[in-house]
Short mmCIF file of C-alpha atoms and ligand atoms in Angstrom, two decimals:
data_model
loop_
_atom_site.label_atom_id
_atom_site.label_comp_id
_atom_site.label_asym_id
_atom_site.label_seq_id
_atom_site.Cartn_x
_atom_site.Cartn_y
_atom_site.Cartn_z
CA MET A 1 0.00 0.00 0.00
CA LYS A 2 1.06 3.56 -0.62
CA ILE A 3 -0.01 6.64 1.36
CA TYR A 4 0.30 10.03 -0.32
CA ASP A 5 0.81 12.51 2.49
CA ARG A 6 3.07 15.15 4.00
CA PRO A 7 4.54 14.99 7.51
CA GLY A 8 3.22 17.56 9.96
CA PHE A 9 -0.09 18.35 8.26
CA PRO A 10 -3.23 17.59 10.28
CA ASN A 11 -5.18 15.24 8.01
CA PRO A 12 -2.15 13.15 7.03
CA ALA A 13 -1.37 12.99 10.77
CA ARG A 14 -4.75 11.34 11.39
CA ILE A 15 -3.74 8.43 9.17
CA ARG A 16 -0.26 8.19 10.65
CA ILE A 17 -1.89 7.74 14.07
CA VAL A 18 -4.22 5.08 12.63
CA LEU A 19 -1.29 3.23 11.05
CA ALA A 20 0.59 3.28 14.35
CA ALA A 21 -2.49 2.16 16.32
CA LYS A 22 -3.02 -0.76 13.93
CA GLY A 23 0.68 -1.71 13.75
CA LEU A 24 0.64 -1.09 10.00
CA ASP A 25 3.47 1.43 9.72
CA HIS A 26 5.70 -1.07 7.99
CA ALA A 27 3.01 -2.22 5.56
CA VAL A 28 2.88 1.14 3.79
CA GLN A 29 5.15 3.22 1.67
CA PHE A 30 4.87 7.00 2.18
CA GLU A 31 4.88 9.20 -0.90
CA SER A 32 5.47 12.84 0.01
CA VAL A 33 3.38 15.39 -1.93
CA ASP A 34 4.46 19.04 -1.94
CA LEU A 35 1.40 20.74 -0.46
CA ILE A 36 2.99 24.17 -0.22
CA GLY A 37 4.12 24.00 -3.84
CA ALA A 38 0.54 22.97 -4.83
CA GLU A 39 1.62 19.62 -6.29
CA HIS A 40 -1.75 18.25 -5.13
CA LYS A 41 -3.53 20.70 -7.46
CA GLY A 42 -1.65 19.44 -10.53
CA ALA A 43 -3.16 17.10 -13.15
CA ALA A 44 -1.20 14.03 -12.01
CA PHE A 45 -2.47 14.16 -8.43
CA LEU A 46 -6.00 15.30 -9.36
CA ALA A 47 -6.29 12.20 -11.58
CA LYS A 48 -5.85 10.15 -8.40
CA ASN A 49 -7.92 12.33 -6.06
CA PRO A 50 -10.18 14.89 -7.77
CA SER A 51 -10.65 16.68 -4.41
CA GLY A 52 -6.97 17.66 -4.53
CA VAL A 53 -6.27 16.95 -0.87
CA LEU A 54 -4.12 14.64 1.25
CA PRO A 55 -4.03 11.94 2.52
CA LEU A 56 -4.74 9.38 -0.19
CA LEU A 57 -4.35 5.61 0.03
CA GLU A 58 -3.40 3.55 -3.01
CA LEU A 59 -3.76 -0.20 -2.72
CA ASP A 60 -1.49 -2.65 -4.51
CA ASP A 61 -4.25 -3.36 -7.06
CA GLY A 62 -4.45 0.35 -7.89
CA THR A 63 -7.62 1.09 -5.91
CA LEU A 64 -7.62 4.65 -4.59
CA ILE A 65 -9.24 5.59 -1.27
CA ALA A 66 -9.40 9.26 -0.30
CA GLU A 67 -10.93 10.91 2.80
CA SER A 68 -9.34 10.26 6.18
CA THR A 69 -12.47 8.56 7.52
CA ALA A 70 -12.69 6.16 4.57
CA ILE A 71 -8.97 5.34 4.82
CA THR A 72 -9.37 4.78 8.56
CA GLU A 73 -12.32 2.43 8.04
CA TYR A 74 -10.32 0.43 5.51
CA LEU A 75 -7.19 0.14 7.64
CA ASP A 76 -9.12 -0.53 10.85
CA ASN A 77 -11.04 -3.43 9.32
CA LEU A 78 -8.15 -5.07 7.46
CA ASP A 79 -7.44 -7.53 10.29
CA GLY A 80 -11.10 -8.12 11.15
CA ASN A 81 -10.61 -6.50 14.57
CA PRO A 82 -11.70 -2.85 14.39
CA ILE A 83 -10.42 -0.83 17.37
CA LEU A 84 -11.04 2.71 16.09
CA THR A 85 -14.33 2.65 14.20
CA GLY A 86 -16.53 0.52 16.45
CA LYS A 87 -17.44 -3.12 16.73
CA THR A 88 -21.16 -3.04 17.52
CA PRO A 89 -23.81 -1.13 15.53
CA LYS A 90 -24.19 1.27 18.48
CA GLU A 91 -20.45 1.94 18.74
CA LYS A 92 -20.19 2.45 14.99
CA GLY A 93 -23.09 4.91 15.00
CA LEU A 94 -21.77 6.93 17.93
CA ILE A 95 -18.21 7.06 16.61
CA HIS A 96 -19.40 8.12 13.16
CA MET A 97 -21.58 10.86 14.67
CA MET A 98 -18.86 12.26 16.95
CA GLN A 99 -16.15 12.09 14.30
CA ARG A 100 -18.40 14.01 11.90
CA ARG A 101 -18.98 16.64 14.60
CA ALA A 102 -15.23 16.76 15.18
CA GLU A 103 -14.69 17.57 11.50
CA SER A 104 -17.55 20.00 11.09
CA GLU A 105 -17.29 21.82 14.43
CA LEU A 106 -13.51 21.85 14.80
CA LEU A 107 -11.03 20.48 12.24
CA ASP A 108 -12.73 21.75 9.07
CA ALA A 109 -13.71 25.03 10.75
CA VAL A 110 -10.07 25.66 11.68
CA GLY A 111 -9.08 24.77 8.10
CA ILE A 112 -11.47 27.33 6.64
CA TYR A 113 -10.16 29.98 9.02
CA PHE A 114 -6.54 29.11 8.21
CA HIS A 115 -6.94 29.02 4.44
CA HIS A 116 -9.30 31.99 4.05
CA ALA A 117 -8.70 34.43 6.91
CA THR A 118 -4.89 34.07 7.12
CA PRO A 119 -2.16 33.77 4.46
CA GLY A 120 -2.58 29.99 4.87
CA LEU A 121 0.03 27.93 3.09
CA GLY A 122 1.20 30.87 1.02
CA GLU A 123 1.34 32.12 -2.53
CA ALA A 124 1.23 28.96 -4.64
CA LEU A 125 -2.08 27.86 -3.14
CA GLN A 126 -3.88 31.21 -3.13
CA GLN A 127 -5.20 30.76 -6.68
CA PHE A 128 -7.11 27.67 -5.50
CA LYS A 129 -8.72 29.46 -2.54
CA SER A 130 -11.51 31.67 -3.92
CA PRO A 131 -9.31 34.66 -4.79
CA GLY A 132 -10.95 38.05 -4.68
CA TRP A 133 -14.07 36.91 -2.88
CA ALA A 134 -14.89 39.93 -0.74
CA HIS A 135 -16.36 38.09 2.25
CA ARG A 136 -13.75 35.36 2.41
CA LYS A 137 -11.98 36.72 5.49
CA GLU A 138 -15.25 37.33 7.32
CA TRP A 139 -16.36 33.76 6.55
CA GLY A 140 -13.02 32.45 7.80
CA GLU A 141 -13.37 34.42 11.03
CA ARG A 142 -16.88 33.07 11.57
CA GLU A 143 -15.49 29.55 11.17
CA ARG A 144 -12.77 30.35 13.74
CA ASP A 145 -15.55 31.29 16.19
CA LYS A 146 -17.34 28.05 15.30
CA ALA A 147 -14.14 26.12 16.08
CA ILE A 148 -13.95 27.83 19.48
CA ARG A 149 -17.58 26.85 20.15
CA GLY A 150 -16.63 23.32 19.03
CA MET A 151 -13.85 23.21 21.65
CA HIS A 152 -16.39 24.18 24.32
CA TYR A 153 -18.76 21.47 23.10
CA PHE A 154 -16.08 18.76 23.25
CA ASP A 155 -15.01 19.99 26.68
CA ASP A 156 -18.61 19.45 27.85
CA VAL A 157 -18.68 15.98 26.31
CA LEU A 158 -15.44 15.04 28.08
CA ARG A 159 -16.82 16.08 31.47
CA SER A 160 -19.04 12.98 31.45
CA GLN A 161 -17.03 10.40 29.48
CA PRO A 162 -13.33 9.61 29.03
CA PHE A 163 -13.22 9.78 25.23
CA ILE A 164 -15.04 11.72 22.53
CA ALA A 165 -17.40 8.90 21.52
CA GLY A 166 -17.69 7.16 24.89
CA GLU A 167 -15.57 4.77 26.92
CA ASN A 168 -12.89 4.01 24.33
CA PHE A 169 -10.36 5.86 22.20
CA SER A 170 -11.65 6.01 18.60
CA MET A 171 -11.45 7.72 15.22
CA ALA A 172 -13.41 10.62 16.74
CA ASP A 173 -10.60 11.28 19.25
CA ILE A 174 -8.07 11.28 16.43
CA THR A 175 -10.08 13.92 14.57
CA VAL A 176 -10.42 16.18 17.62
CA PHE A 177 -6.71 15.73 18.40
CA ALA A 178 -5.81 16.73 14.82
CA GLY A 179 -8.24 19.66 15.06
CA LEU A 180 -6.48 21.00 18.17
CA ALA A 181 -3.06 20.60 16.54
CA PHE A 182 -4.35 22.54 13.54
CA ALA A 183 -5.79 25.19 15.89
CA ASP A 184 -2.33 25.60 17.45
CA ALA A 185 -0.78 26.07 14.00
CA ALA A 186 -3.50 28.53 12.98
CA GLY A 187 -3.11 30.55 16.20
CA ILE A 188 -6.49 29.71 17.75
CA PRO A 189 -5.94 29.23 21.50
CA ILE A 190 -7.74 26.68 23.66
CA ASP A 191 -9.52 28.65 26.43
CA GLU A 192 -7.98 28.13 29.90
CA GLU A 193 -11.35 27.12 31.33
CA LEU A 194 -11.60 24.07 29.02
CA THR A 195 -9.90 21.85 31.56
CA ALA A 196 -11.56 18.59 30.51
CA LEU A 197 -10.45 19.10 26.91
CA ARG A 198 -6.93 20.06 28.00
CA GLN A 199 -6.61 17.02 30.27
CA TRP A 200 -7.97 14.71 27.57
CA ARG A 201 -5.39 16.15 25.15
CA VAL A 202 -2.52 15.34 27.51
CA LYS A 203 -3.91 11.82 28.04
CA VAL A 204 -4.30 11.20 24.30
CA SER A 205 -0.85 12.57 23.50
CA GLU A 206 0.58 9.90 25.84
CA LEU A 207 -1.08 7.00 23.99
CA PRO A 208 1.66 5.01 22.22
CA ALA A 209 0.22 5.44 18.70
CA VAL A 210 -0.13 9.19 19.16
CA LYS A 211 3.22 9.61 20.89
CA GLN A 212 4.92 7.71 18.11
CA ARG A 213 3.56 10.05 15.44
CA SER A 214 4.32 13.24 17.34
CA GLY A 215 7.95 12.83 16.23
CA GLN A 216 6.80 13.35 12.65
CA ASN A 217 6.84 17.10 12.41
CA PHE A 218 6.83 19.44 9.44
CA GLU A 219 9.78 19.15 7.09
CA ALA A 220 12.37 21.92 7.58
CA ASP A 221 11.83 23.22 4.06
CA ASP A 222 8.05 23.42 4.61
CA LEU A 223 8.57 25.38 7.83
CA ARG A 224 10.83 27.81 6.01
CA ARG A 225 8.31 28.25 3.18
CA MET A 226 5.54 28.81 5.73
CA GLY A 227 7.62 31.64 7.19
CA PHE A 228 8.79 30.02 10.45
N1 GSH B 301 -11.83 15.73 4.07
C1 GSH B 301 -10.46 15.46 3.80
C2 GSH B 301 -9.64 16.72 4.07
C3 GSH B 301 -8.22 16.60 3.63
C4 GSH B 301 -7.47 17.91 3.68
O1 GSH B 301 -8.05 19.00 3.70
N2 GSH B 301 -6.14 17.78 3.68
C5 GSH B 301 -5.28 18.95 3.68
C6 GSH B 301 -3.95 18.63 4.35
S1 GSH B 301 -4.12 18.69 6.08
C7 GSH B 301 -4.96 19.33 2.26
O2 GSH B 301 -4.64 18.49 1.47
N3 GSH B 301 -5.02 20.63 1.99
C8 GSH B 301 -4.66 21.12 0.73
C9 GSH B 301 -5.37 22.34 0.34
O3 GSH B 301 -6.25 22.78 1.07
O4 GSH B 301 -5.05 22.86 -0.72
C10 GSH B 301 -9.99 14.26 4.60
O5 GSH B 301 -10.64 13.92 5.58
O6 GSH B 301 -8.98 13.63 4.28
#
C-alpha cells in the first residue's frame, strides 16, 4: 500500500496515528506530496484524487481511497478486529456521529479559518482558494468562532465520558486531536477554562500510537516556506 501525504499536516497525521495504532506502519510506503508548492492541485495528483487533498491511500491493485475517515475504516477493518471505528452497531453509530462533529465543528472550521482568513500555506495555493471573494476573510473568522464553540462542546462531552465517543479511544478522538493541533498552528488558543479538553489532550498525546507520530513534524523546508 502507498499513502500520499506530508509529515506535519493535520489530516495526514490522522492516518499516521491510525497506522501506528493498527501496527501497519511497515506495511505502507509513504509518498510525500508538496502541499505548499501545490503539487496536489496538478493534473497528475487530481487524476488520483479529484478533491486535490491529502491523505490518499493507493492499494497494490491500484484502488484509490481518499478521505481520512474512509482510509481509517479500511485500515481498521483489514485484520477483522476494528479498534477505532466501532465493533457493535451502536459503537459504529456513535463514533461516526462524533467524528463528523469533530470535523464540522472543529477540524474543518479551523481549516477554513486558516486558508481563508490568514495567508494559509502561502502564494502557490492562493489561486485555488476563492481569490478576490470579498467576504472570504469574514467567513473564515466566523469559522474560527465556530471552532472555538466546538472546543467548548467537546469539553462538555469530556466532562461525562473519558473519550469523545464514549468509553474508548476512537477515530473521533483522532479527529479532535488533529483539530487542536491545527488550531495551534492557525493561532487559535484553547480557552484556559476548558480543563476537561486540556486534560484529555494530555492523556491522548501519551497514547503510544499518538506519541509515536508526534515525532513526525513538518519538514524543515516546509517550515521555512511557511515563514517560520
Ligand atoms: N476531508 C479530507 C480533508 C483533507 C485535507 O483538507 N487535507 C489537507 C492537508 S491537512 C490538504 O490536502 N489541503 C490542501 C489544500 O487545502 O489545498 C480528509 O478527511 O482527508
